[in-house]
Each structure stands twice: as C-alpha cells, then as structure tokens.
JSON list of C-alpha atoms in Angstrom, two decimals:
[
{"chain": "C", "resi": 15, "resn": "MET", "atom": "CA", "xyz": [1.02, 3.53, -17.26]},
{"chain": "C", "resi": 16, "resn": "ARG", "atom": "CA", "xyz": [1.63, 7.22, -17.71]},
{"chain": "C", "resi": 17, "resn": "ALA", "atom": "CA", "xyz": [2.80, 8.44, -21.08]},
{"chain": "C", "resi": 18, "resn": "THR", "atom": "CA", "xyz": [4.93, 11.30, -19.69]},
{"chain": "C", "resi": 19, "resn": "VAL", "atom": "CA", "xyz": [6.30, 12.63, -16.44]},
{"chain": "C", "resi": 20, "resn": "HIS", "atom": "CA", "xyz": [5.52, 16.27, -15.68]},
{"chain": "C", "resi": 21, "resn": "PRO", "atom": "CA", "xyz": [8.51, 18.62, -15.46]},
{"chain": "C", "resi": 22, "resn": "ILE", "atom": "CA", "xyz": [7.50, 19.66, -11.96]},
{"chain": "C", "resi": 23, "resn": "GLU", "atom": "CA", "xyz": [7.71, 16.03, -10.84]},
{"chain": "C", "resi": 24, "resn": "VAL", "atom": "CA", "xyz": [11.16, 15.70, -12.47]},
{"chain": "C", "resi": 25, "resn": "GLN", "atom": "CA", "xyz": [12.32, 18.80, -10.60]},
{"chain": "C", "resi": 26, "resn": "SER", "atom": "CA", "xyz": [10.78, 17.61, -7.36]},
{"chain": "C", "resi": 27, "resn": "TYR", "atom": "CA", "xyz": [12.62, 14.29, -7.57]},
{"chain": "C", "resi": 28, "resn": "ALA", "atom": "CA", "xyz": [15.83, 16.11, -8.26]},
{"chain": "C", "resi": 29, "resn": "ILE", "atom": "CA", "xyz": [15.39, 18.18, -5.09]},
{"chain": "C", "resi": 30, "resn": "LEU", "atom": "CA", "xyz": [14.44, 15.06, -3.11]},
{"chain": "C", "resi": 31, "resn": "ARG", "atom": "CA", "xyz": [17.61, 13.25, -4.29]},
{"chain": "C", "resi": 32, "resn": "SER", "atom": "CA", "xyz": [19.75, 16.25, -3.35]},
{"chain": "C", "resi": 33, "resn": "ARG", "atom": "CA", "xyz": [18.51, 15.94, 0.21]},
{"chain": "C", "resi": 34, "resn": "LEU", "atom": "CA", "xyz": [18.10, 12.15, 0.59]},
{"chain": "C", "resi": 35, "resn": "ASP", "atom": "CA", "xyz": [20.42, 9.50, -0.83]},
{"chain": "C", "resi": 36, "resn": "VAL", "atom": "CA", "xyz": [18.70, 6.10, -1.10]},
{"chain": "C", "resi": 37, "resn": "SER", "atom": "CA", "xyz": [20.85, 4.87, -3.99]},
{"chain": "C", "resi": 38, "resn": "ASP", "atom": "CA", "xyz": [22.04, 1.94, -1.85]},
{"chain": "C", "resi": 39, "resn": "LEU", "atom": "CA", "xyz": [18.48, 0.52, -1.64]},
{"chain": "C", "resi": 40, "resn": "PRO", "atom": "CA", "xyz": [17.25, -2.19, -4.07]},
{"chain": "C", "resi": 41, "resn": "PRO", "atom": "CA", "xyz": [15.35, -0.67, -7.04]},
{"chain": "C", "resi": 42, "resn": "LEU", "atom": "CA", "xyz": [11.72, -1.25, -6.05]},
{"chain": "C", "resi": 43, "resn": "THR", "atom": "CA", "xyz": [12.37, -0.45, -2.39]},
{"chain": "C", "resi": 44, "resn": "ARG", "atom": "CA", "xyz": [14.01, 2.80, -3.55]},
{"chain": "C", "resi": 45, "resn": "ALA", "atom": "CA", "xyz": [11.05, 3.53, -5.81]},
{"chain": "C", "resi": 46, "resn": "VAL", "atom": "CA", "xyz": [8.57, 3.07, -2.92]},
{"chain": "C", "resi": 47, "resn": "VAL", "atom": "CA", "xyz": [10.61, 5.11, -0.43]},
{"chain": "C", "resi": 48, "resn": "GLU", "atom": "CA", "xyz": [11.20, 7.94, -2.92]},
{"chain": "C", "resi": 49, "resn": "ARG", "atom": "CA", "xyz": [7.55, 8.15, -3.96]},
{"chain": "C", "resi": 50, "resn": "VAL", "atom": "CA", "xyz": [6.28, 8.25, -0.36]},
{"chain": "C", "resi": 51, "resn": "VAL", "atom": "CA", "xyz": [8.91, 10.89, 0.52]},
{"chain": "C", "resi": 52, "resn": "HIS", "atom": "CA", "xyz": [8.14, 12.82, -2.67]},
{"chain": "C", "resi": 53, "resn": "THR", "atom": "CA", "xyz": [4.39, 12.94, -2.08]},
{"chain": "C", "resi": 54, "resn": "SER", "atom": "CA", "xyz": [4.67, 13.80, 1.61]},
{"chain": "C", "resi": 55, "resn": "ALA", "atom": "CA", "xyz": [7.72, 16.10, 1.34]},
{"chain": "C", "resi": 56, "resn": "ASP", "atom": "CA", "xyz": [8.95, 14.28, 4.47]},
{"chain": "C", "resi": 57, "resn": "PRO", "atom": "CA", "xyz": [12.34, 12.57, 4.20]},
{"chain": "C", "resi": 58, "resn": "SER", "atom": "CA", "xyz": [11.92, 10.92, 7.61]},
{"chain": "C", "resi": 59, "resn": "TRP", "atom": "CA", "xyz": [9.69, 8.31, 5.92]},
{"chain": "C", "resi": 60, "resn": "ALA", "atom": "CA", "xyz": [12.90, 6.76, 4.64]},
{"chain": "C", "resi": 61, "resn": "GLY", "atom": "CA", "xyz": [13.75, 5.45, 8.11]},
{"chain": "C", "resi": 62, "resn": "ASP", "atom": "CA", "xyz": [10.18, 4.38, 8.88]},
{"chain": "C", "resi": 63, "resn": "LEU", "atom": "CA", "xyz": [9.24, 2.21, 5.91]},
{"chain": "C", "resi": 64, "resn": "VAL", "atom": "CA", "xyz": [9.90, -1.56, 6.02]},
{"chain": "C", "resi": 65, "resn": "CYS", "atom": "CA", "xyz": [10.12, -3.04, 2.50]},
{"chain": "C", "resi": 66, "resn": "ALA", "atom": "CA", "xyz": [10.82, -6.51, 1.26]},
{"chain": "C", "resi": 67, "resn": "GLU", "atom": "CA", "xyz": [12.24, -6.33, -2.25]},
{"chain": "C", "resi": 68, "resn": "ASP", "atom": "CA", "xyz": [11.09, -9.84, -3.20]},
{"chain": "C", "resi": 69, "resn": "ALA", "atom": "CA", "xyz": [7.55, -9.04, -2.12]},
{"chain": "C", "resi": 70, "resn": "LEU", "atom": "CA", "xyz": [7.59, -5.73, -4.03]},
{"chain": "C", "resi": 71, "resn": "ARG", "atom": "CA", "xyz": [8.80, -7.55, -7.12]},
{"chain": "C", "resi": 72, "resn": "ALA", "atom": "CA", "xyz": [6.04, -10.19, -6.75]},
{"chain": "C", "resi": 73, "resn": "GLY", "atom": "CA", "xyz": [3.44, -7.46, -6.25]},
{"chain": "C", "resi": 74, "resn": "ARG", "atom": "CA", "xyz": [4.61, -5.54, -9.29]},
{"chain": "C", "resi": 75, "resn": "THR", "atom": "CA", "xyz": [4.64, -8.65, -11.45]},
{"chain": "C", "resi": 76, "resn": "ALA", "atom": "CA", "xyz": [1.13, -9.53, -10.32]},
{"chain": "C", "resi": 77, "resn": "LEU", "atom": "CA", "xyz": [-0.23, -6.07, -10.95]},
{"chain": "C", "resi": 78, "resn": "LEU", "atom": "CA", "xyz": [1.32, -5.86, -14.40]},
{"chain": "C", "resi": 79, "resn": "ALA", "atom": "CA", "xyz": [-0.14, -9.29, -15.19]},
{"chain": "C", "resi": 80, "resn": "GLY", "atom": "CA", "xyz": [-3.63, -8.02, -14.27]},
{"chain": "C", "resi": 81, "resn": "ALA", "atom": "CA", "xyz": [-4.03, -9.38, -10.77]},
{"chain": "C", "resi": 82, "resn": "PRO", "atom": "CA", "xyz": [-6.91, -7.82, -8.80]},
{"chain": "C", "resi": 83, "resn": "LEU", "atom": "CA", "xyz": [-6.10, -4.86, -6.60]},
{"chain": "C", "resi": 84, "resn": "VAL", "atom": "CA", "xyz": [-8.11, -4.58, -3.38]},
{"chain": "C", "resi": 85, "resn": "THR", "atom": "CA", "xyz": [-8.09, -1.44, -1.23]},
{"chain": "C", "resi": 86, "resn": "ASP", "atom": "CA", "xyz": [-9.70, -0.92, 2.14]},
{"chain": "C", "resi": 87, "resn": "VAL", "atom": "CA", "xyz": [-11.29, 2.43, 1.28]},
{"chain": "C", "resi": 88, "resn": "ARG", "atom": "CA", "xyz": [-12.06, 4.66, -1.69]},
{"chain": "C", "resi": 89, "resn": "MET", "atom": "CA", "xyz": [-9.38, 7.19, -0.74]},
{"chain": "C", "resi": 90, "resn": "VAL", "atom": "CA", "xyz": [-6.69, 4.62, -1.51]},
{"chain": "C", "resi": 91, "resn": "ALA", "atom": "CA", "xyz": [-8.36, 3.53, -4.76]},
{"chain": "C", "resi": 92, "resn": "VAL", "atom": "CA", "xyz": [-8.69, 7.06, -6.15]},
{"chain": "C", "resi": 93, "resn": "GLY", "atom": "CA", "xyz": [-4.99, 7.66, -5.63]},
{"chain": "C", "resi": 94, "resn": "ILE", "atom": "CA", "xyz": [-4.12, 4.78, -7.97]},
{"chain": "C", "resi": 95, "resn": "THR", "atom": "CA", "xyz": [-5.21, 6.07, -11.36]},
{"chain": "C", "resi": 96, "resn": "ALA", "atom": "CA", "xyz": [-3.47, 3.45, -13.52]},
{"chain": "C", "resi": 97, "resn": "ARG", "atom": "CA", "xyz": [-5.51, 0.56, -12.21]},
{"chain": "C", "resi": 98, "resn": "PRO", "atom": "CA", "xyz": [-9.10, -0.05, -11.12]},
{"chain": "C", "resi": 99, "resn": "ALA", "atom": "CA", "xyz": [-9.52, -1.41, -7.64]},
{"chain": "C", "resi": 100, "resn": "THR", "atom": "CA", "xyz": [-12.08, -3.28, -5.60]},
{"chain": "C", "resi": 101, "resn": "VAL", "atom": "CA", "xyz": [-12.95, -1.13, -2.58]},
{"chain": "C", "resi": 102, "resn": "ALA", "atom": "CA", "xyz": [-13.59, -3.55, 0.28]},
{"chain": "C", "resi": 103, "resn": "ILE", "atom": "CA", "xyz": [-15.69, -1.25, 2.43]},
{"chain": "C", "resi": 104, "resn": "ASP", "atom": "CA", "xyz": [-18.11, -0.65, -0.45]},
{"chain": "C", "resi": 105, "resn": "LEU", "atom": "CA", "xyz": [-18.87, -4.31, -1.18]},
{"chain": "C", "resi": 106, "resn": "PRO", "atom": "CA", "xyz": [-22.42, -5.58, -0.74]},
{"chain": "C", "resi": 107, "resn": "GLY", "atom": "CA", "xyz": [-23.18, -6.99, 2.67]},
{"chain": "C", "resi": 108, "resn": "VAL", "atom": "CA", "xyz": [-20.42, -5.16, 4.55]},
{"chain": "C", "resi": 109, "resn": "ARG", "atom": "CA", "xyz": [-22.68, -3.01, 6.69]},
{"chain": "C", "resi": 110, "resn": "GLU", "atom": "CA", "xyz": [-24.82, -6.00, 7.66]},
{"chain": "C", "resi": 111, "resn": "LEU", "atom": "CA", "xyz": [-21.79, -8.16, 8.47]},
{"chain": "C", "resi": 112, "resn": "ALA", "atom": "CA", "xyz": [-20.31, -5.40, 10.63]},
{"chain": "C", "resi": 113, "resn": "ALA", "atom": "CA", "xyz": [-23.52, -5.09, 12.61]},
{"chain": "C", "resi": 114, "resn": "ALA", "atom": "CA", "xyz": [-24.02, -8.85, 12.99]},
{"chain": "C", "resi": 115, "resn": "GLU", "atom": "CA", "xyz": [-20.43, -9.63, 14.04]},
{"chain": "C", "resi": 116, "resn": "GLY", "atom": "CA", "xyz": [-19.58, -6.46, 15.95]},
{"chain": "C", "resi": 117, "resn": "LEU", "atom": "CA", "xyz": [-16.84, -5.55, 13.51]},
{"chain": "C", "resi": 118, "resn": "THR", "atom": "CA", "xyz": [-15.76, -2.20, 12.24]},
{"chain": "C", "resi": 119, "resn": "ARG", "atom": "CA", "xyz": [-16.97, -1.59, 8.67]},
{"chain": "C", "resi": 120, "resn": "SER", "atom": "CA", "xyz": [-13.37, -1.63, 7.55]},
{"chain": "C", "resi": 121, "resn": "ALA", "atom": "CA", "xyz": [-12.73, -5.06, 9.02]},
{"chain": "C", "resi": 122, "resn": "ALA", "atom": "CA", "xyz": [-16.04, -6.40, 7.67]},
{"chain": "C", "resi": 123, "resn": "GLY", "atom": "CA", "xyz": [-15.11, -5.07, 4.24]},
{"chain": "C", "resi": 124, "resn": "ILE", "atom": "CA", "xyz": [-11.85, -7.01, 4.32]},
{"chain": "C", "resi": 125, "resn": "ARG", "atom": "CA", "xyz": [-13.66, -10.19, 5.40]},
{"chain": "C", "resi": 126, "resn": "VAL", "atom": "CA", "xyz": [-16.09, -9.84, 2.48]},
{"chain": "C", "resi": 127, "resn": "ALA", "atom": "CA", "xyz": [-13.29, -9.03, 0.03]},
{"chain": "C", "resi": 128, "resn": "VAL", "atom": "CA", "xyz": [-11.34, -12.10, 1.14]},
{"chain": "C", "resi": 129, "resn": "GLY", "atom": "CA", "xyz": [-14.32, -14.19, 0.15]},
{"chain": "C", "resi": 130, "resn": "GLU", "atom": "CA", "xyz": [-14.25, -12.64, -3.29]},
{"chain": "C", "resi": 131, "resn": "HIS", "atom": "CA", "xyz": [-10.44, -12.67, -3.74]},
{"chain": "C", "resi": 132, "resn": "PRO", "atom": "CA", "xyz": [-9.02, -15.60, -1.77]},
{"chain": "C", "resi": 133, "resn": "ALA", "atom": "CA", "xyz": [-5.86, -15.89, -3.88]},
{"chain": "C", "resi": 134, "resn": "GLY", "atom": "CA", "xyz": [-3.68, -13.72, -6.05]},
{"chain": "C", "resi": 135, "resn": "ALA", "atom": "CA", "xyz": [-4.89, -10.18, -5.32]},
{"chain": "C", "resi": 136, "resn": "VAL", "atom": "CA", "xyz": [-2.62, -7.33, -4.23]},
{"chain": "C", "resi": 137, "resn": "TRP", "atom": "CA", "xyz": [-3.98, -5.65, -1.07]},
{"chain": "C", "resi": 138, "resn": "ALA", "atom": "CA", "xyz": [-3.48, -2.00, -0.19]},
{"chain": "C", "resi": 139, "resn": "ILE", "atom": "CA", "xyz": [-4.60, -0.94, 3.29]},
{"chain": "C", "resi": 140, "resn": "GLY", "atom": "CA", "xyz": [-4.22, 2.77, 4.04]},
{"chain": "C", "resi": 141, "resn": "ASN", "atom": "CA", "xyz": [-6.94, 3.73, 6.49]},
{"chain": "C", "resi": 142, "resn": "ALA", "atom": "CA", "xyz": [-8.12, 1.58, 9.41]},
{"chain": "C", "resi": 143, "resn": "PRO", "atom": "CA", "xyz": [-5.81, -0.60, 11.48]},
{"chain": "C", "resi": 144, "resn": "THR", "atom": "CA", "xyz": [-8.77, -2.97, 11.98]},
{"chain": "C", "resi": 145, "resn": "ALA", "atom": "CA", "xyz": [-8.75, -3.66, 8.23]},
{"chain": "C", "resi": 146, "resn": "LEU", "atom": "CA", "xyz": [-5.12, -4.74, 8.30]},
{"chain": "C", "resi": 147, "resn": "ALA", "atom": "CA", "xyz": [-5.63, -6.79, 11.45]},
{"chain": "C", "resi": 148, "resn": "GLU", "atom": "CA", "xyz": [-8.52, -8.61, 9.79]},
{"chain": "C", "resi": 149, "resn": "LEU", "atom": "CA", "xyz": [-6.46, -9.32, 6.66]},
{"chain": "C", "resi": 150, "resn": "VAL", "atom": "CA", "xyz": [-3.66, -10.77, 8.81]},
{"chain": "C", "resi": 151, "resn": "ARG", "atom": "CA", "xyz": [-6.20, -12.87, 10.70]},
{"chain": "C", "resi": 152, "resn": "CYS", "atom": "CA", "xyz": [-7.67, -14.22, 7.47]},
{"chain": "C", "resi": 153, "resn": "ALA", "atom": "CA", "xyz": [-4.23, -15.09, 6.16]},
{"chain": "C", "resi": 154, "resn": "ALA", "atom": "CA", "xyz": [-3.35, -16.89, 9.39]},
{"chain": "C", "resi": 155, "resn": "ALA", "atom": "CA", "xyz": [-6.56, -18.90, 9.06]},
{"chain": "C", "resi": 156, "resn": "GLY", "atom": "CA", "xyz": [-5.62, -19.91, 5.51]},
{"chain": "C", "resi": 157, "resn": "LEU", "atom": "CA", "xyz": [-8.45, -17.95, 3.94]},
{"chain": "C", "resi": 158, "resn": "VAL", "atom": "CA", "xyz": [-6.33, -15.76, 1.71]},
{"chain": "C", "resi": 159, "resn": "THR", "atom": "CA", "xyz": [-2.97, -15.74, -0.01]},
{"chain": "C", "resi": 160, "resn": "MET", "atom": "CA", "xyz": [-1.43, -12.81, -1.85]},
{"chain": "C", "resi": 161, "resn": "PRO", "atom": "CA", "xyz": [1.77, -11.68, -3.57]},
{"chain": "C", "resi": 162, "resn": "LEU", "atom": "CA", "xyz": [1.85, -8.40, -1.63]},
{"chain": "C", "resi": 163, "resn": "VAL", "atom": "CA", "xyz": [0.18, -6.49, 1.18]},
{"chain": "C", "resi": 164, "resn": "VAL", "atom": "CA", "xyz": [0.69, -2.74, 1.36]},
{"chain": "C", "resi": 165, "resn": "GLY", "atom": "CA", "xyz": [0.02, -2.30, 5.06]},
{"chain": "C", "resi": 166, "resn": "LEU", "atom": "CA", "xyz": [0.08, 1.42, 5.86]},
{"chain": "C", "resi": 167, "resn": "PRO", "atom": "CA", "xyz": [-2.96, 2.21, 8.02]},
{"chain": "C", "resi": 168, "resn": "VAL", "atom": "CA", "xyz": [-2.85, 5.28, 10.21]},
{"chain": "C", "resi": 169, "resn": "GLY", "atom": "CA", "xyz": [-3.90, 5.97, 13.80]},
{"chain": "C", "resi": 170, "resn": "PHE", "atom": "CA", "xyz": [-3.03, 6.26, 17.45]},
{"chain": "C", "resi": 171, "resn": "VAL", "atom": "CA", "xyz": [-5.04, 3.13, 18.27]},
{"chain": "C", "resi": 172, "resn": "GLY", "atom": "CA", "xyz": [-3.99, -0.15, 16.75]},
{"chain": "C", "resi": 173, "resn": "ALA", "atom": "CA", "xyz": [-1.90, 0.99, 13.79]},
{"chain": "C", "resi": 174, "resn": "VAL", "atom": "CA", "xyz": [1.53, 0.10, 15.21]},
{"chain": "C", "resi": 175, "resn": "ALA", "atom": "CA", "xyz": [0.26, -3.25, 16.48]},
{"chain": "C", "resi": 176, "resn": "ALA", "atom": "CA", "xyz": [-1.47, -4.17, 13.21]},
{"chain": "C", "resi": 177, "resn": "LYS", "atom": "CA", "xyz": [1.67, -3.39, 11.21]},
{"chain": "C", "resi": 178, "resn": "ALA", "atom": "CA", "xyz": [3.86, -5.29, 13.64]},
{"chain": "C", "resi": 179, "resn": "ALA", "atom": "CA", "xyz": [1.48, -8.27, 13.35]},
{"chain": "C", "resi": 180, "resn": "LEU", "atom": "CA", "xyz": [1.79, -8.09, 9.55]},
{"chain": "C", "resi": 181, "resn": "ARG", "atom": "CA", "xyz": [5.54, -8.30, 9.77]},
{"chain": "C", "resi": 182, "resn": "SER", "atom": "CA", "xyz": [5.41, -11.04, 12.39]},
{"chain": "C", "resi": 183, "resn": "ALA", "atom": "CA", "xyz": [3.13, -13.09, 10.16]},
{"chain": "C", "resi": 184, "resn": "LEU", "atom": "CA", "xyz": [5.90, -13.03, 7.51]},
{"chain": "C", "resi": 185, "resn": "LEU", "atom": "CA", "xyz": [3.43, -12.07, 4.84]},
{"chain": "C", "resi": 186, "resn": "PRO", "atom": "CA", "xyz": [4.90, -10.43, 1.70]},
{"chain": "C", "resi": 187, "resn": "ALA", "atom": "CA", "xyz": [4.52, -6.79, 2.60]},
{"chain": "C", "resi": 188, "resn": "VAL", "atom": "CA", "xyz": [5.54, -3.19, 2.79]},
{"chain": "C", "resi": 189, "resn": "SER", "atom": "CA", "xyz": [4.70, -1.45, 6.05]},
{"chain": "C", "resi": 190, "resn": "ASN", "atom": "CA", "xyz": [6.07, 1.11, 8.44]},
{"chain": "C", "resi": 191, "resn": "ARG", "atom": "CA", "xyz": [6.92, 1.13, 12.13]},
{"chain": "C", "resi": 192, "resn": "SER", "atom": "CA", "xyz": [5.13, 4.24, 13.36]},
{"chain": "C", "resi": 193, "resn": "GLU", "atom": "CA", "xyz": [1.53, 5.37, 13.88]},
{"chain": "C", "resi": 194, "resn": "ARG", "atom": "CA", "xyz": [1.54, 7.37, 10.68]},
{"chain": "C", "resi": 195, "resn": "GLY", "atom": "CA", "xyz": [0.34, 6.07, 7.37]},
{"chain": "C", "resi": 196, "resn": "GLY", "atom": "CA", "xyz": [-2.76, 6.85, 5.39]},
{"chain": "C", "resi": 197, "resn": "ALA", "atom": "CA", "xyz": [-4.41, 6.56, 2.03]},
{"chain": "C", "resi": 198, "resn": "ALA", "atom": "CA", "xyz": [-1.85, 8.69, 0.20]},
{"chain": "C", "resi": 199, "resn": "ALA", "atom": "CA", "xyz": [1.08, 6.60, 1.47]},
{"chain": "C", "resi": 200, "resn": "ALA", "atom": "CA", "xyz": [-0.64, 3.36, 0.51]},
{"chain": "C", "resi": 201, "resn": "ALA", "atom": "CA", "xyz": [-1.47, 4.65, -2.95]},
{"chain": "C", "resi": 202, "resn": "ASP", "atom": "CA", "xyz": [2.10, 5.90, -3.30]},
{"chain": "C", "resi": 203, "resn": "ALA", "atom": "CA", "xyz": [3.52, 2.43, -2.64]},
{"chain": "C", "resi": 204, "resn": "VAL", "atom": "CA", "xyz": [1.28, 0.90, -5.33]},
{"chain": "C", "resi": 205, "resn": "ASN", "atom": "CA", "xyz": [2.01, 3.71, -7.75]},
{"chain": "C", "resi": 206, "resn": "ALA", "atom": "CA", "xyz": [5.71, 3.27, -7.22]},
{"chain": "C", "resi": 207, "resn": "LEU", "atom": "CA", "xyz": [5.45, -0.32, -8.39]},
{"chain": "C", "resi": 208, "resn": "LEU", "atom": "CA", "xyz": [3.32, 0.56, -11.38]},
{"chain": "C", "resi": 209, "resn": "TYR", "atom": "CA", "xyz": [5.53, 3.48, -12.43]},
{"chain": "C", "resi": 210, "resn": "SER", "atom": "CA", "xyz": [8.94, 2.22, -11.26]},
{"chain": "C", "resi": 211, "resn": "GLU", "atom": "CA", "xyz": [10.47, 2.22, -14.73]},
{"chain": "C", "resi": 212, "resn": "GLU", "atom": "CA", "xyz": [9.22, 5.77, -15.21]},
{"chain": "C", "resi": 213, "resn": "THR", "atom": "CA", "xyz": [10.69, 7.25, -12.04]},
{"chain": "C", "resi": 214, "resn": "PRO", "atom": "CA", "xyz": [12.35, 10.54, -13.18]}
]
C-alpha cells in the first residue's frame, strides 16, 4: 500500500470528477472506472468497462489476504508496484509448449500458469486475447478457479470475442466491450482494488 497520494494525483482526480460523475456506481466499480479513466485521460472508458462488484470485492479480499497474482506479461506486472506477480509468459517450459502445441506464447504461458496456480489466484490479462481465451478454456474444463479475472486484452483480432467469452462463462471478472485494453488498463484495475481506500 502507498503511504501517501501525490498532490498531482489529487488534483487530477478532482478534474476527472468535475468532468465525469460516477458517484452512482458501487465503491469498487467506481474505483476501477475512475483509475482507468484517470490513467488514460479518457472518460469514454466509463461506458466501456463491465464490472461485477461482488467479483471485485472477492478479488480485493484475496489480494489483501496474500493470494497469488498472475499476469499474462511483464508489462502488466510492472504496473502493479504494491504486489509481486507471477508472469505467465516467463514461466519455464512456455516456449517449448507453444511450439509443441501450436499455441501463442501468451496462451502457452497461461496453460503453464494454470498448472502452478489451479485455485485462488487473481488473474490479470492485459495483452494478448489468446491468453484470455486460454484462461476461459481452462476454467470451462475445470482446471482453474479464481476469485477474479481482470480481462482487458487489446487488439483488432480476438479481443472482443475473448472478453465476450469471459462474460458468457460467468466467471468473476472485470472486462470491457471494445477492442481496446492493454497492460496499463489491466494494471489500473488491480491497483484500484489495492488502493481503493486511498483514492483521493
């Protein structure tokens, strides 16, 4: 947890709230929406994000209790400074599994990470749609359970479908409807949960 909030961030949130009123949202949903909007300086995220307050609460509780955090790529992990993370794509054997099974490295990383964290981890996917699709497949096969999936991959190919599949699977999740996403947005969602009591 951060000890202090920088004055620039306080001012930035004040400007954000003068332009976007999300006071009607539940507290953790509001924290996620505001942090993504704050970091991107793009208020249109407010209408794109799909949050489940119960899932956000479960994810926050798990993180604060020390549950593992698994990210698809390093870019997501480095954006979450309050908690160490397992980076799926960097796990041993990922490159070999991708070659043997004809998977993307991102999907192979998730498959390996599921083997290491079959229950209880919080997952944050912010890069490849194939990573999220693989996580949804593993969950459907009963290979993994989790309190929360942050499913915000980006791309013109597969991102919308992977996020729709996540929602259709009724997994506890935060996602968005459009092609946009990315490491910063995924890290923002996790940070919002970790820092929610500190939001300026």
